[in-house]
Amino acid sequence: MSNNITPEEIIKNGTLVFEKTKLMTDAHLSYCPGCGHGVAHRITMEVLEEMGVGDQAIGIAPVGCSVLAYDFMNIDMQQAAHGRAPAVATGIKRLYPDKFVFTYQGDGDLAAIGTNETIHACNRGENIVIIFINNGIYGMTGGQMAPTTLGGMKSSTSPYGRDLGMTGHPIKITEMMATLPGVCYATRQAVHKPGLVRKAKKAIRKAFENQKDKKGLSIVEIVSNCNSGWKMSPVKSNEWLEENMLPVFPLGDIKG
Amino acid sequence: MKELKLMKGNEAFAEAVIREGVDAYFGYPITPQSEVIEYLMLEEPHKRTGMVVLQAESEIGAIHMVYGAAGAGKKAVTSSSSPGISLKQEGISYLAGSELPCVMLNVVRGGPGLGTIQPSQADYFQTVKGGGHGDYKLIVLAPASVQEMADFVEDGFELAFKYRNPVMILSDGLIGQMMEKVYLKPQKPRLTDEEIREKYGNWATIGHKPSERNIITSLELKSERQEKHNQKLQAKYRKVEKNEVRFEKINCENADYLLVAYGSSARICQKTIQLGKEKGINIGLLRPITLWPFPSEEINKMADNVKGILSVELSTGQMVEDVKLAVNGKVPVEHYGRFGGMIHSPDEVLEALEEKFIK
């Protein structure tokens, strides 16, 4: 076989079995190797592409590791201040009720500094989708304790392990949001195994279908790893996620 | 045809917002400006123009809703009063950094802290000098009448979209609460997406193909590029300073002393001019209409022909710093003003002028 195969030779009519979604740019992902963000980005963009609504979508990037999501998601995007993405999304969606508006936020952004914006967007039943990446840590700023950090879990601001008596318990914000009538769908997914990726993608599809049908707010939590912040290899961090994160944050639909 | 009404400043602002063809108002109640959102809710502008009015969960929520709407190229408005504006500063800095147009109203009350609900002009610093983080400028309009509370909505949006910059209308509890006659402009239609694109360019995030997509952000991790972005902002600010200075001069021909005052303080100072005349003291008044850009050049010119300049503000002295910078030592510049919700009388202003320059 020749070493100089051109893409045209590989991709002949009828031989194409997989193509990267056009709604992802060709920019190199800024995420650490092994991080779940890349998969979460891709399945979100794949859903928009499969629904044929990429050119009607407006995404909101948070502050955190995914602050540069707009470099990778090849659609119209706004970058929001820390925690304010649901308010920004509200401002857009109220004026463009037929466009597809979503936020993509981490646990520090959504469940700590942005709790107020999250609760009230959910309570108003804003017809948006929230993709919520929960990796139990502040990754971007260097591995500080998040509201979702597990009891006893070490971080740079809980170097001896999170003291639940002093700092409270890992917050299950998706369960909290599920109690609000404005939320039509609340689910917790993961992306560290192929089967789970497929399930997570289905959940994201359902969330955007809900938006299309004007059912209210859908929140899709994705429990993810942070191998750099957790100071583990990618493989080890996924094992640790299974053993430690999932018992506290069990996967599955919470509402809807 | 223009319509004549008797209205509170806050109500005139709200009505003008509807008539301007504004797309959305996001606000949170706070005294002394709650009439704005109350009026809008009562008027149901969604039935008149399709305008969205939403009571947010906080001032922070409201300003970031404005950010979202403005980033989608729409005319968005918020209003608040001093402590609420402090909360909005985060979003205001983002709006300025991302170069988004919007119109905001601050009906200033006395501070610091929870302060008082009575009128004040102690938010000059947080409005004109920044307030939020980073090197940025707001275009600041200071209304001195109910009429201007209404008129500055249109003026504000013209400036906001012309320069892609947030505009603050810096009012106070006196102008917001008092009733005067006001001529209201006829209803303008809300702009369509096509009209917005044609008029202001194609930068809004309303959904595009990947090859045409738009991004709204103030982030630039590479310092060289962030410096460039700042240089671009500064170049824009110099243009605004060159083109958009607005002021009013009253009785300035042959004046021996000059008062510099804006908003409600300028209204009070008009009476001081009259009281001065009765005592044979010839006083002029320069009223900055734009607090940024500040009428520094005009004040500097006028300093050549007067014996002293009194900056009269409902604060312990904030604008006086800009007056001093403008005058640059040519003549003595002093400050006078009541504060903490107290309002100086025309007599008190005259007494202060005599005390500082004549006695």
Coordinates of C-alpha atoms in Angstrom, one line a residue, chain B residues 122-241:
Chain B
A122 CA -22.4 60.6 44.5
D123 CA -22.2 58.0 41.7
Y124 CA -20.2 60.3 39.4
F125 CA -17.1 58.4 40.1
Q126 CA -18.5 54.9 39.6
T127 CA -20.1 56.0 36.3
V128 CA -17.6 58.3 34.8
K129 CA -14.3 56.8 36.2
G130 CA -15.1 53.2 35.6
G131 CA -16.8 51.4 38.4
G132 CA -16.2 48.0 36.9
H133 CA -12.8 46.5 36.2
G134 CA -10.5 47.4 33.4
D135 CA -9.8 50.4 31.2
Y136 CA -13.2 51.3 29.7
K137 CA -15.5 54.3 29.3
L138 CA -19.3 54.6 29.3
I139 CA -20.9 57.4 27.4
V140 CA -22.7 59.3 30.2
L141 CA -25.7 61.5 29.6
A142 CA -26.9 63.6 32.5
P143 CA -30.6 64.7 32.2
A144 CA -31.7 67.9 34.1
S145 CA -35.4 67.6 33.3
V146 CA -38.2 65.1 32.8
Q147 CA -38.0 66.0 29.1
E148 CA -34.4 64.9 29.0
M149 CA -35.2 61.7 30.8
A150 CA -37.4 60.9 27.8
D151 CA -35.2 62.4 25.0
F152 CA -31.9 60.7 26.2
V153 CA -33.4 57.3 25.4
E154 CA -33.2 58.0 21.7
D155 CA -29.9 60.0 21.9
G156 CA -28.5 57.2 24.0
F157 CA -29.3 54.5 21.5
E158 CA -27.9 56.5 18.7
L159 CA -24.6 56.9 20.5
A160 CA -24.6 53.3 21.8
F161 CA -25.0 51.8 18.3
K162 CA -22.8 54.3 16.6
Y163 CA -19.9 53.5 18.8
R164 CA -20.9 49.9 19.9
N165 CA -20.6 51.1 23.5
P166 CA -22.8 51.0 26.6
V167 CA -24.5 54.3 27.5
M168 CA -25.4 55.4 31.0
I169 CA -28.1 58.0 31.7
L170 CA -27.0 59.4 35.0
S171 CA -30.0 60.8 36.7
D172 CA -30.9 61.2 40.4
G173 CA -33.9 60.7 42.7
L174 CA -35.0 64.3 42.2
I175 CA -35.3 64.1 38.4
G176 CA -36.7 60.6 38.6
Q177 CA -39.5 61.4 41.0
M178 CA -40.5 64.9 40.1
M179 CA -43.3 65.6 37.6
E180 CA -43.0 68.0 34.7
K181 CA -44.6 68.4 31.3
V182 CA -42.9 66.3 28.7
Y183 CA -43.3 66.1 24.9
L184 CA -43.3 62.5 23.8
K185 CA -42.1 61.4 20.4
P186 CA -44.2 59.3 18.2
Q187 CA -43.8 55.5 18.4
K188 CA -40.9 54.1 16.4
P189 CA -41.2 50.6 15.0
R190 CA -38.8 47.9 16.4
L191 CA -36.1 47.1 13.9
T192 CA -36.0 43.8 12.1
D193 CA -32.9 41.6 12.0
E194 CA -32.3 42.8 8.4
E195 CA -32.6 46.4 9.4
I196 CA -30.2 46.0 12.3
R197 CA -27.7 44.3 10.0
E198 CA -28.0 47.0 7.4
K199 CA -27.8 49.8 9.9
Y200 CA -25.2 48.6 12.3
G201 CA -23.3 45.8 10.6
N202 CA -23.3 42.1 10.9
W203 CA -21.8 41.2 14.3
A204 CA -24.7 39.9 16.3
T205 CA -25.1 36.3 17.5
I206 CA -28.5 35.3 16.1
G207 CA -27.5 32.0 14.6
H208 CA -25.3 31.7 11.5
K209 CA -23.6 29.1 9.3
P210 CA -20.1 28.2 10.5
S211 CA -18.4 30.2 7.8
E212 CA -20.3 33.4 8.9
R213 CA -20.5 32.9 12.6
N214 CA -20.2 35.7 15.2
I215 CA -18.6 35.5 18.6
I216 CA -19.2 38.0 21.4
T217 CA -16.4 37.9 24.0
S218 CA -14.2 40.2 26.0
L219 CA -11.6 37.4 26.6
E220 CA -8.2 37.5 24.9
L221 CA -5.7 35.3 26.7
K222 CA -2.7 36.5 24.6
S223 CA -1.6 39.7 26.2
E224 CA -0.3 41.2 22.9
R225 CA -3.8 40.8 21.5
Q226 CA -5.5 42.1 24.7
E227 CA -3.3 45.1 24.5
K228 CA -4.4 45.6 20.8
H229 CA -8.0 45.3 21.9
N230 CA -7.5 48.0 24.5
Q231 CA -5.8 50.2 21.9
K232 CA -8.8 49.8 19.7
L233 CA -11.1 50.7 22.6
Q234 CA -9.0 53.8 23.4
A235 CA -9.0 54.9 19.7
K236 CA -12.8 54.7 19.8
Y237 CA -12.9 56.7 23.1
R238 CA -10.8 59.4 21.6
K239 CA -13.3 59.6 18.7
V240 CA -16.2 59.9 21.1
E241 CA -14.3 62.7 23.0

